[in-house]
Amino acid sequence: MSMRIGILGSGLMGGKLGTIWARAGHEVIFSYARSEEKLKKLARDAKGKARPGTPREAAQDADALLLAVHWSRFDDVLKQAGDLSGKVIVTCSLPMNADDTDLVIAHTSSGAEELAKKVPTARVVSAFGTVPSEVLFDVYEAKRKTGRPSLLYCGDDKKAKAVAVELIRDTGFDPVDAGPLRIARYTEPFTLLIARLAYEGKGGPELAYRFERF
Ligand SMILES: NC(=O)c1ccc[n+]([C@@H]2O[C@H](COP(=O)([O-])OP(=O)(O)OC[C@H]3O[C@@H](n4cnc5c(N)ncnc54)[C@H](OP(=O)(O)O)[C@@H]3O)[C@@H](O)[C@H]2O)c1
């Protein structure tokens, strides 16, 4: 089913996932970058049904929103997006400190749970946070192969999780339901392990998606 997807944060993650979803046939609105030119270029290069817009335009009539901003930008982008009641928000954003060396929330809560508190009427799903952006296009291009890499997601809202499952499949992953949103407090620190393997270990980013389902 074709969806309308608003991208809140069109950087490494938002730019790539939005491009993939546009190429998979969804209508995508890229928003929230520091230059309008960048949003226009992303929309042009996506070569699907993609266009640039403001966060408010991205949120309007969206079937799903991707939140892909630094933790320090959460309040600003949410304010710009306006009323998010009932919206499905898929967040890959991690609650990192200013220099991206540590989580500022962990163990007893998570960025995803704090997001759900900020927008209590929205339906939050945590997904894609465990994937380095470098591998996204490769996974998409290989998506017809058997043995798709698995991708964890979690959330409290059944309908929102069904939307996330579709987006995860369209990106080329095999979705694995990790349970309620509070599980994000364990998947977010797990992401730092993935990042360590991807960026500081010997294998490079491709190591990060070799966590196959048994
Ligand atoms: N990159 C990864 O591999 C990865 C993996 C897992 C999770 N994550 C998480 O995903 C989230 C996004 O990461 P990312 O790597 O995609 O970050 P990023 O490339 O820095 O993207 C963030 C976006 O926010 C925009 N932005 C920042 N300040 C702004 C401002 N003042 N006004 C308007 N727009 C502003 C940036 O604009 P510009 O485009 O102009 O810079 C960019 O488009 C983070 O929470 C990160 O921890 C990232």
PDB file of C-alpha atoms and ligand atoms in Angstrom, residues 9-14 32-35 38 68-71 73-74 76 92-94 96 100 128-134 191 199, ligand 1:
ATOM      1  CA  GLY A   9      15.143  15.421   9.814  1.00  0.00           C
ATOM      2  CA  SER A  10      16.594  14.916   6.331  1.00  0.00           C
ATOM      3  CA  GLY A  11      20.185  14.066   7.207  1.00  0.00           C
ATOM      4  CA  LEU A  12      21.989  10.729   6.849  1.00  0.00           C
ATOM      5  CA  MET A  13      19.094   8.590   8.098  1.00  0.00           C
ATOM      6  CA  GLY A  14      16.147  10.695   6.959  1.00  0.00           C
ATOM      7  CA  TYR A  32      13.956  19.797   8.482  1.00  0.00           C
ATOM      8  CA  ALA A  33      17.442  20.436   7.137  1.00  0.00           C
ATOM      9  CA  ARG A  34      19.414  23.638   7.391  1.00  0.00           C
ATOM     10  CA  SER A  35      18.930  24.496   3.760  1.00  0.00           C
ATOM     11  CA  LYS A  38      19.244  20.362   0.296  1.00  0.00           C
ATOM     12  CA  ALA A  68      15.575  11.405  12.468  1.00  0.00           C
ATOM     13  CA  VAL A  69      17.153  14.293  14.353  1.00  0.00           C
ATOM     14  CA  HIS A  70      19.714  14.750  17.082  1.00  0.00           C
ATOM     15  CA  TRP A  71      18.258  14.566  20.588  1.00  0.00           C
ATOM     16  CA  ARG A  73      16.580  19.071  18.108  1.00  0.00           C
ATOM     17  CA  PHE A  74      13.559  17.051  19.328  1.00  0.00           C
ATOM     18  CA  ASP A  76      12.294  22.280  17.947  1.00  0.00           C
ATOM     19  CA  CYS A  92      15.360   6.093  14.769  1.00  0.00           C
ATOM     20  CA  SER A  93      16.682   8.957  16.889  1.00  0.00           C
ATOM     21  CA  LEU A  94      18.896   8.215  19.845  1.00  0.00           C
ATOM     22  CA  MET A  96      22.862  11.168  22.483  1.00  0.00           C
ATOM     23  CA  ASP A 100      27.556  11.849  20.209  1.00  0.00           C
ATOM     24  CA  PHE A 128      15.882   1.671  12.291  1.00  0.00           C
ATOM     25  CA  GLY A 129      17.991   3.037  15.155  1.00  0.00           C
ATOM     26  CA  THR A 130      20.105  -0.109  15.096  1.00  0.00           C
ATOM     27  CA  VAL A 131      21.197   0.333  11.460  1.00  0.00           C
ATOM     28  CA  PRO A 132      24.128   2.488  10.330  1.00  0.00           C
ATOM     29  CA  SER A 133      22.931   4.702   7.490  1.00  0.00           C
ATOM     30  CA  GLU A 134      25.746   3.413   5.240  1.00  0.00           C
ATOM     31  CA  THR A 191      22.802   0.418  18.993  1.00  0.00           C
ATOM     32  CA  TYR A 199      32.829   2.265  12.972  1.00  0.00           C
TER      33      TYR A 199
HETATM   34  N1  LIG B   1      23.569   8.075  10.995  1.00  0.00           N
HETATM   35  C1  LIG B   1      23.374   6.850  11.482  1.00  0.00           C
HETATM   36  O1  LIG B   1      23.982   5.890  11.006  1.00  0.00           O
HETATM   37  C2  LIG B   1      22.406   6.626  12.621  1.00  0.00           C
HETATM   38  C3  LIG B   1      22.107   5.303  12.974  1.00  0.00           C
HETATM   39  C4  LIG B   1      21.182   5.075  13.977  1.00  0.00           C
HETATM   40  C5  LIG B   1      20.557   6.127  14.607  1.00  0.00           C
HETATM   41  N2  LIG B   1      20.861   7.406  14.278  1.00  0.00           N
HETATM   42  C6  LIG B   1      20.147   8.486  14.973  1.00  0.00           C
HETATM   43  O2  LIG B   1      19.271   9.090  14.045  1.00  0.00           O
HETATM   44  C7  LIG B   1      19.166  10.482  14.298  1.00  0.00           C
HETATM   45  C8  LIG B   1      19.580  11.238  13.031  1.00  0.00           C
HETATM   46  O3  LIG B   1      20.917  10.895  12.727  1.00  0.00           O
HETATM   47  P1  LIG B   1      21.618  11.347  11.381  1.00  0.00           P
HETATM   48  O4  LIG B   1      22.917  10.664  11.331  1.00  0.00           O
HETATM   49  O5  LIG B   1      20.643  11.225  10.251  1.00  0.00           O
HETATM   50  O6  LIG B   1      21.868  12.897  11.704  1.00  0.00           O
HETATM   51  P2  LIG B   1      22.139  14.078  10.716  1.00  0.00           P
HETATM   52  O7  LIG B   1      22.725  13.555   9.442  1.00  0.00           O
HETATM   53  O8  LIG B   1      22.875  15.121  11.465  1.00  0.00           O
HETATM   54  O9  LIG B   1      20.658  14.588  10.383  1.00  0.00           O
HETATM   55  C9  LIG B   1      19.930  15.449  11.227  1.00  0.00           C
HETATM   56  C10 LIG B   1      19.071  16.373  10.401  1.00  0.00           C
HETATM   57  O10 LIG B   1      18.611  17.436  11.240  1.00  0.00           O
HETATM   58  C11 LIG B   1      18.871  18.649  10.585  1.00  0.00           C
HETATM   59  N3  LIG B   1      19.107  19.766  11.512  1.00  0.00           N
HETATM   60  C12 LIG B   1      20.022  19.857  12.503  1.00  0.00           C
HETATM   61  N4  LIG B   1      19.946  21.049  13.112  1.00  0.00           N
HETATM   62  C13 LIG B   1      18.963  21.729  12.473  1.00  0.00           C
HETATM   63  C14 LIG B   1      18.410  23.007  12.628  1.00  0.00           C
HETATM   64  N5  LIG B   1      18.868  23.847  13.552  1.00  0.00           N
HETATM   65  N6  LIG B   1      17.394  23.374  11.822  1.00  0.00           N
HETATM   66  C15 LIG B   1      16.946  22.543  10.864  1.00  0.00           C
HETATM   67  N7  LIG B   1      17.439  21.298  10.667  1.00  0.00           N
HETATM   68  C16 LIG B   1      18.426  20.904  11.468  1.00  0.00           C
HETATM   69  C17 LIG B   1      20.133  18.407   9.786  1.00  0.00           C
HETATM   70  O11 LIG B   1      20.266  19.413   8.788  1.00  0.00           O
HETATM   71  P3  LIG B   1      21.442  19.360   7.698  1.00  0.00           P
HETATM   72  O12 LIG B   1      21.011  18.301   6.726  1.00  0.00           O
HETATM   73  O13 LIG B   1      21.407  20.703   7.093  1.00  0.00           O
HETATM   74  O14 LIG B   1      22.686  19.016   8.416  1.00  0.00           O
HETATM   75  C18 LIG B   1      19.854  17.029   9.249  1.00  0.00           C
HETATM   76  O15 LIG B   1      19.050  17.076   8.089  1.00  0.00           O
HETATM   77  C19 LIG B   1      20.087  10.781  15.487  1.00  0.00           C
HETATM   78  O16 LIG B   1      19.309  10.814  16.659  1.00  0.00           O
HETATM   79  C20 LIG B   1      21.048   9.601  15.496  1.00  0.00           C
HETATM   80  O17 LIG B   1      21.520   9.340  16.809  1.00  0.00           O
HETATM   81  C21 LIG B   1      21.766   7.680  13.276  1.00  0.00           C
END
